[in-house]
């Protein structure tokens, strides 16, 4: 008898507890040894995921529940990684829609649910974090019904089972506060409410590659769902490429999922999810199919990118000291490699061979790519993120977002002001009576660039932001750029405490003493609008011993340490972020102070005004 199988994806807004729930499910399924040492959120296995506490890549796992194999895809909740969710939905027959019992549905909840409903996947609604002191479980459930109705769910789709969970302790309830002490009700719901996979083992083989993985031992690994037929090790198959090309090959290594491992298999049956190693050229979207009766799957469609950034060779005077992959060739090859596994990214060539335009879903997605590259030894420079603009019927269109800002009541005024200056239009304002309010805006995507940093300053770090792509609108003209200028080093050298001390009142410094700088490097944010050239290498004149010992006692305000994201948020059009394995520096595009256009000329091109420094 064929193995009973259920295939599900866990989808939700960021941080609502997907990976934590998968952890609990795996633990309770008995897949781990008693004494196996486990970290929290084991599925968040890559370094950046662990550091940031978010899921970036969708990942497969599987467990057995009373003889039924449950394949689970854990998906990322951050909107920049929505492409991962779209693909994951191809693999499954139903979804667990997780919603934080306090936060309720947020923009990404809507996005992933919409995708699941469009794909006719039956949902199980899971209200998670019911243990939170501020949980408003019943009200949130009402909001979820509203969301389904708003998304034109059919009667059937509205008839979803509801479970109440504490993913951290691994308990699921059918009714709030029933006596359950484990996840049994959740497993039961999956087995009963999610249909068994369709497809027929007697049909010609059909597997669509929806994910790729890599292992040092096996090389490239293709992951996909067996829609029809069955696959034996050693079988002769064909790979149908989107171009129409058909490549015959032999399957040598076949795996199925179990917990955190993959088991080698002799055969995989219709409905299961499989990992296949052994062919280097395979790409996402391709179909592995019968040699004699090829049945290619429909191509995957992924939402278009909305944000672009220029990646270029590092030309700063300090280039090549820390990285070993520094040429345009290196960068080109790396980006090409990224395209193979990351279908929501595009790369365009530019007029020069030294630079590329990289398009993605958002700042975080591109920042993660840059961060990954620098850890691999790359050096590069990146420009200010810009929005992708489209022309349709000779109308210029730009992307617009739905934005939700959650902040303490006292900051409503300043938040409205900041959003207003970025052309945000306020919609609903909800006050849950907890001292925090939720403000909804519709805002051009451009208005989001650098917004997070600004709102963090405005609200002393208390605001929460959630945004979601919401279509295209008529291009609204220029938005104001950064209102402050840069403090720019005017010569090469090493910074001194003395020079920095003299400067720190001018704005916010990005470097401490003893830092190597070069002409044109940005060392701080000027409090004023114009850029200012500064000498940060000045030594105090050594007049006598006392003065020099006093020099050591100079008290510097701690400088602002730039992270990759804060650097990307900060820069203006005439600036680059220089990224190397060990350093993040900001610089003017034109380093030479004599040739560099003054910033305010560019920010406000007003005819008739002469450039007076
Ligand atoms: N109190 C409480 N905290 C929870 C619960 N479930 C998850 N958390 C916490 O919520 C945070 C986010 O959990 P994750 O499992 O990483 O959330 P996620 O949905 O996988 O996040 P992304 O994959 O980045 O979208 C972690 O700090 C968890 O410990 C719960 O039931 N109760
Ligand atoms: Mg996660």
Short mmCIF file of N, CA and C and ligand atoms in Angstrom, two decimals, residues 14-20 41 54-55 75 77 128-129 131 166-168, ligand 1:
data_model
loop_
_atom_site.label_atom_id
_atom_site.label_comp_id
_atom_site.label_asym_id
_atom_site.label_seq_id
_atom_site.Cartn_x
_atom_site.Cartn_y
_atom_site.Cartn_z
N UNK A 14 5.92 37.98 9.45
CA UNK A 14 7.21 37.76 10.09
C UNK A 14 7.07 37.66 11.61
N UNK A 15 7.79 36.69 12.19
CA UNK A 15 7.87 36.54 13.65
C UNK A 15 6.62 36.02 14.34
N UNK A 16 5.64 35.56 13.61
CA UNK A 16 4.44 35.08 14.28
C UNK A 16 4.60 33.67 14.85
N UNK A 17 5.76 33.04 14.55
CA UNK A 17 6.08 31.79 15.26
C UNK A 17 6.13 30.53 14.42
N UNK A 18 6.29 30.67 13.11
CA UNK A 18 6.30 29.49 12.22
C UNK A 18 7.40 28.50 12.57
N UNK A 19 8.63 29.02 12.63
CA UNK A 19 9.76 28.12 12.84
C UNK A 19 9.70 27.49 14.23
N UNK A 20 9.22 28.26 15.20
CA UNK A 20 9.07 27.72 16.55
C UNK A 20 8.06 26.58 16.56
N UNK A 41 14.79 26.77 17.31
CA UNK A 41 14.50 27.03 15.90
C UNK A 41 15.54 26.39 14.98
N UNK A 54 15.52 35.50 11.92
CA UNK A 54 14.43 35.41 10.94
C UNK A 54 14.71 34.29 9.95
N UNK A 55 13.66 33.80 9.33
CA UNK A 55 13.83 32.81 8.28
C UNK A 55 14.01 33.54 6.96
N UNK A 75 8.26 28.54 5.81
CA UNK A 75 8.52 29.65 4.89
C UNK A 75 8.92 30.91 5.65
N UNK A 77 8.62 34.87 6.73
CA UNK A 77 7.47 35.76 6.86
C UNK A 77 7.78 37.18 6.44
N UNK A 128 -1.53 31.71 17.24
CA UNK A 128 -0.36 31.37 18.05
C UNK A 128 -0.08 32.45 19.09
N UNK A 129 0.76 32.11 20.03
CA UNK A 129 1.15 33.03 21.12
C UNK A 129 -0.05 33.39 21.99
N UNK A 131 -0.40 32.64 24.82
CA UNK A 131 0.09 32.89 26.18
C UNK A 131 0.47 34.35 26.41
N UNK A 166 0.38 27.52 21.68
CA UNK A 166 1.56 28.13 22.24
C UNK A 166 2.71 27.32 21.64
N UNK A 167 3.33 27.88 20.61
CA UNK A 167 4.36 27.13 19.89
C UNK A 167 5.58 26.90 20.76
N UNK A 168 5.81 27.83 21.67
CA UNK A 168 7.00 27.72 22.52
C UNK A 168 6.94 26.51 23.44
N1 LIG B 1 5.15 33.92 23.91
C1 LIG B 1 5.28 33.22 22.79
N2 LIG B 1 6.31 33.46 21.97
C2 LIG B 1 6.41 32.72 20.84
C3 LIG B 1 5.47 31.72 20.51
N3 LIG B 1 5.82 31.17 19.32
C4 LIG B 1 6.94 31.82 18.93
N4 LIG B 1 7.31 32.75 19.84
C5 LIG B 1 8.47 33.65 19.76
O1 LIG B 1 8.30 34.51 18.65
C6 LIG B 1 9.56 34.82 18.05
C7 LIG B 1 9.54 34.53 16.57
O2 LIG B 1 9.44 33.15 16.37
P1 LIG B 1 9.84 32.44 15.01
O3 LIG B 1 9.45 31.01 15.15
O4 LIG B 1 11.24 32.74 14.61
O5 LIG B 1 8.87 33.19 13.99
P2 LIG B 1 8.77 32.94 12.44
O6 LIG B 1 7.34 33.09 12.09
O7 LIG B 1 9.43 31.68 12.04
O8 LIG B 1 9.59 34.21 11.88
P3 LIG B 1 10.10 34.41 10.35
O9 LIG B 1 10.43 33.08 9.82
O10 LIG B 1 11.27 35.31 10.41
O11 LIG B 1 8.95 35.04 9.64
C8 LIG B 1 10.59 33.99 18.81
O12 LIG B 1 11.20 34.82 19.75
C9 LIG B 1 9.76 32.91 19.48
O13 LIG B 1 10.35 32.45 20.65
C10 LIG B 1 4.38 31.49 21.43
O14 LIG B 1 3.50 30.66 21.22
N5 LIG B 1 4.34 32.27 22.53
#
